[in-house]
PDB file of C-alpha atoms in Angstrom:
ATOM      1  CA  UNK R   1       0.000   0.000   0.000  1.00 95.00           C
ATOM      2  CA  UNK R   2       0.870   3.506  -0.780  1.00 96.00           C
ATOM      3  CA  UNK R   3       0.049   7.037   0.797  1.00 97.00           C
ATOM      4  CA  UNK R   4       0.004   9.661  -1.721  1.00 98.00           C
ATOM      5  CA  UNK R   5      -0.481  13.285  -0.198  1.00 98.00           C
ATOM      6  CA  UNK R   6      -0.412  16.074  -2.605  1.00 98.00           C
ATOM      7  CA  UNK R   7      -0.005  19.925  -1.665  1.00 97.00           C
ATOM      8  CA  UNK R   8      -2.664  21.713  -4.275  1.00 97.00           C
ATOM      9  CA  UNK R   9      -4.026  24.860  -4.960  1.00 95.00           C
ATOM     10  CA  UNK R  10      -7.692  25.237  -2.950  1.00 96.00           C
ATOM     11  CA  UNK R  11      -9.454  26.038  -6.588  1.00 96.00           C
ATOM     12  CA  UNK R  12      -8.381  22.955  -8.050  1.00 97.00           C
ATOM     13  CA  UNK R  13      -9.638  20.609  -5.393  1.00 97.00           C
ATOM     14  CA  UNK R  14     -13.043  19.884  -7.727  1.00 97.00           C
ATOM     15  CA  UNK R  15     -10.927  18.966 -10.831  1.00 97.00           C
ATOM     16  CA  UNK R  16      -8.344  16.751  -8.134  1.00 98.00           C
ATOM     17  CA  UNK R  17     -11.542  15.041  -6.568  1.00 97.00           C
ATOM     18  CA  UNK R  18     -13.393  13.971 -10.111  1.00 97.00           C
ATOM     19  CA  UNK R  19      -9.784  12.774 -11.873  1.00 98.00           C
ATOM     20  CA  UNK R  20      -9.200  10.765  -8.742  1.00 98.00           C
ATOM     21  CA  UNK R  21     -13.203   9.468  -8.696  1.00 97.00           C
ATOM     22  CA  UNK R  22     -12.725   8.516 -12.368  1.00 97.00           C
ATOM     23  CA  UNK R  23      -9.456   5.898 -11.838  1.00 97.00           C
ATOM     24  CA  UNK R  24     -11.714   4.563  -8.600  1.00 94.00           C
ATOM     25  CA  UNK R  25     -10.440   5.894  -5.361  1.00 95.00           C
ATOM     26  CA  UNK R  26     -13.519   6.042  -3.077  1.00 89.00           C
ATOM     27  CA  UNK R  27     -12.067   8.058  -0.103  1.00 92.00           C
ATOM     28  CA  UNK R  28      -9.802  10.829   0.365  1.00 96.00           C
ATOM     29  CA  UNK R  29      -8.551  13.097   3.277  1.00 97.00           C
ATOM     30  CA  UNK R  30      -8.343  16.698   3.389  1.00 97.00           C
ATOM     31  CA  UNK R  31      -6.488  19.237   5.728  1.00 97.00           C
ATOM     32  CA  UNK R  32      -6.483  23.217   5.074  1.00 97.00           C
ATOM     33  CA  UNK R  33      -3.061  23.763   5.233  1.00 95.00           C
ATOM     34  CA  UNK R  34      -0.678  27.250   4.835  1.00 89.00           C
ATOM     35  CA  UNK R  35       2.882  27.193   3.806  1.00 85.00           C
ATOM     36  CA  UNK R  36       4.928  28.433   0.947  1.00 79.00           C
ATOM     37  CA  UNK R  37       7.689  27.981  -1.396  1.00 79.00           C
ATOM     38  CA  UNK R  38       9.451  29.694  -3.896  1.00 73.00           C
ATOM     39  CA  UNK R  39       6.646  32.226  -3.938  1.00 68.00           C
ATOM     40  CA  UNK R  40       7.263  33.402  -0.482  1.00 66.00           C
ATOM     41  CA  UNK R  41       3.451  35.158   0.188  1.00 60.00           C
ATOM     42  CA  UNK R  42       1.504  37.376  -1.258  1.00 61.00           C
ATOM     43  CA  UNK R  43       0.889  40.957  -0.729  1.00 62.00           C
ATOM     44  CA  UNK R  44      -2.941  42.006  -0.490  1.00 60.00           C
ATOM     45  CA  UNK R  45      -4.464  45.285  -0.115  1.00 62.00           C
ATOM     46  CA  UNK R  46      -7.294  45.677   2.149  1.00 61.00           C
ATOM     47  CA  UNK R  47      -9.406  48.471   3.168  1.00 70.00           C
ATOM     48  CA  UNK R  48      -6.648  51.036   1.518  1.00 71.00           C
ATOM     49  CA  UNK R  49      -3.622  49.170   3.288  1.00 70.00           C
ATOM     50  CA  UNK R  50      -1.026  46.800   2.083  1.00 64.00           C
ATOM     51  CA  UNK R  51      -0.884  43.573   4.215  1.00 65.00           C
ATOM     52  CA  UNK R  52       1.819  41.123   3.650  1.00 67.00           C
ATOM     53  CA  UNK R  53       1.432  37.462   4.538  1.00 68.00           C
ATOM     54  CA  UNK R  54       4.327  34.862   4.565  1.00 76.00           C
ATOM     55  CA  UNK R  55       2.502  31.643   4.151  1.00 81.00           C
ATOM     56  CA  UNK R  56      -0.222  31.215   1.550  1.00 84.00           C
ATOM     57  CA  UNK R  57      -3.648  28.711   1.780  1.00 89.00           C
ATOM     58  CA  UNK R  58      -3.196  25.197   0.427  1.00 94.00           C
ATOM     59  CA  UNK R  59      -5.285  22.001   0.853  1.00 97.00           C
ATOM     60  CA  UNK R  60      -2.986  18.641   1.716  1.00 98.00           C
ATOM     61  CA  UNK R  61      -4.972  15.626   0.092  1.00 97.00           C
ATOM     62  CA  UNK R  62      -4.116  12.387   1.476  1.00 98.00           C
ATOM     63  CA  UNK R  63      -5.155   8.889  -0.395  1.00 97.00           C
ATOM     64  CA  UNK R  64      -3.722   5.638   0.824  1.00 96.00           C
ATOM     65  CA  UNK R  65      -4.305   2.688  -2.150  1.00 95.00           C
ATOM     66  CA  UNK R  66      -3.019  -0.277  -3.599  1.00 93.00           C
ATOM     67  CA  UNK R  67       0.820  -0.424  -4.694  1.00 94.00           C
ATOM     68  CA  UNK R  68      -0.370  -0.731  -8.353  1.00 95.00           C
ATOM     69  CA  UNK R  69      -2.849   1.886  -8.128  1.00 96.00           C
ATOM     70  CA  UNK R  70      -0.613   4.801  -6.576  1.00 96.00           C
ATOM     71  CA  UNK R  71       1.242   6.040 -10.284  1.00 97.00           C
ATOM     72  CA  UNK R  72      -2.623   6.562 -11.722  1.00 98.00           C
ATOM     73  CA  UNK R  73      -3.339   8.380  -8.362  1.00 98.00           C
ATOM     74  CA  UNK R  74      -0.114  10.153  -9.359  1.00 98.00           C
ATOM     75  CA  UNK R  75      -0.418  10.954 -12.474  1.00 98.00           C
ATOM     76  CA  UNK R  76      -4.339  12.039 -12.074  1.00 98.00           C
ATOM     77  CA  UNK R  77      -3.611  14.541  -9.511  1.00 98.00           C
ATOM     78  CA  UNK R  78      -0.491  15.516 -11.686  1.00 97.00           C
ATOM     79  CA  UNK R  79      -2.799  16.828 -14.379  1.00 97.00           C
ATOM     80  CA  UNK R  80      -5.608  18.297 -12.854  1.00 97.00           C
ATOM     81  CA  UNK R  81      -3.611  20.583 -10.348  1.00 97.00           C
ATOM     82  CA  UNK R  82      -1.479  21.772 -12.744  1.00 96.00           C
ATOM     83  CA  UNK R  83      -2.025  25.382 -13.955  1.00 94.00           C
ATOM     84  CA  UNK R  84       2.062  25.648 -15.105  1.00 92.00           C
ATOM     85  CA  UNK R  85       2.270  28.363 -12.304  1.00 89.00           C
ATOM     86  CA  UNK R  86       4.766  28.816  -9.247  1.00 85.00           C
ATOM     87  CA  UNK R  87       2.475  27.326  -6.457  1.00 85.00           C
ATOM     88  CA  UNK R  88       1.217  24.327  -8.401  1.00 90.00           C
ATOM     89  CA  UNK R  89       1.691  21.985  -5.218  1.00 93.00           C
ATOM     90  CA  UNK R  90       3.991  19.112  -3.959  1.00 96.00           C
ATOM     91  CA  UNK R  91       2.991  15.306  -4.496  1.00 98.00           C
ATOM     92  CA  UNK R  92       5.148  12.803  -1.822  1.00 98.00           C
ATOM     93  CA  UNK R  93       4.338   8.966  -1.881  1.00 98.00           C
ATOM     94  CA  UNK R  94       5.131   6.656   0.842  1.00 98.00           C
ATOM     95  CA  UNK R  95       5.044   3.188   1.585  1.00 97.00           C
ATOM     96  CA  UNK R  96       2.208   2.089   4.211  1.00 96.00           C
ATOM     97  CA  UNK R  97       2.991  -0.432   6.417  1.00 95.00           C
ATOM     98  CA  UNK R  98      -0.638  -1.500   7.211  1.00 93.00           C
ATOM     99  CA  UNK R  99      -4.147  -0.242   7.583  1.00 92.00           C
ATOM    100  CA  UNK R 100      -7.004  -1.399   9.561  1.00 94.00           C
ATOM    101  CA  UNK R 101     -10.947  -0.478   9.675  1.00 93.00           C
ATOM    102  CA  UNK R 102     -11.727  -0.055  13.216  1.00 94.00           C
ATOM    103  CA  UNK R 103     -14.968  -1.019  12.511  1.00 94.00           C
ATOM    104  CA  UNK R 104     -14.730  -4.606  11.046  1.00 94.00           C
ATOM    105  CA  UNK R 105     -11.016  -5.096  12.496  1.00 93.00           C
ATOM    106  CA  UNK R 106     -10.285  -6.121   8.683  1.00 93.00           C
ATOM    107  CA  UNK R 107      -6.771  -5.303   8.147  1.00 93.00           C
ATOM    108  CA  UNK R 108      -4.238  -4.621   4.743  1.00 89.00           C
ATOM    109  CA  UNK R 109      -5.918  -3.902   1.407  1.00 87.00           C
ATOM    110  CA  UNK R 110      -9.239  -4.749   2.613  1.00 88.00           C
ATOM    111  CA  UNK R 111      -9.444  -2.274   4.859  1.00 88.00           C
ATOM    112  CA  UNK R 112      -8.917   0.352   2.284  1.00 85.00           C
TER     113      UNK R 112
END
């Protein structure tokens, strides 16, 4: 099993959701997030004055699936948070060492 958490862009979270729906992933987490990169902040001017911020709003998406499911999950995030822009996002994947439904107990893949 894989975890796949991606760094997006909050407007591209519809487009992230139905590429991800289409390949068959039935659950995701989400987390509003803040952070930055090479873009540093923004500047925004409010009410006549100019407020810097340092960190700017992201959403961290978190999917954990099959080993031979995780490059589709890749690559379907890949395209529909891209906009070619500084900003665009991170993607990390990382091995899983189990999962288990606390409901049924089931554990591995079937608890997915």
């Amino acid at each position: 099993m894989k975890k796949v958490q991606a760094i997006i862009k909050p407007f591209k979270l519809e487009e992230v959701k139905e590429a991800l729906a289409e390949i068959g992933v039935q659950g995701i987490t989400l987390t509003e997030v803040e952070g930055y990169g090479r873009q540093h902040g923004h500047s925004q001017i409010y009410r006549g004055s100019e407020y810097n911020s340092e960190t700017l709003p992201k959403l961290q998406l978190e999917v954990i699936v099959d080993d031979d499911l995780s490059p589709r999950v890749v690559d379907a995030v890949l395209e529909s948070a891209f906009t070619g822009r500084v900003g665009d996002g991170k993607i990390f994947v990382s091995p899983i060492l189990t999962a288990l439904r606390i409901r049924t107990g089931e554990t591995g893949p079937s608890a997915l």
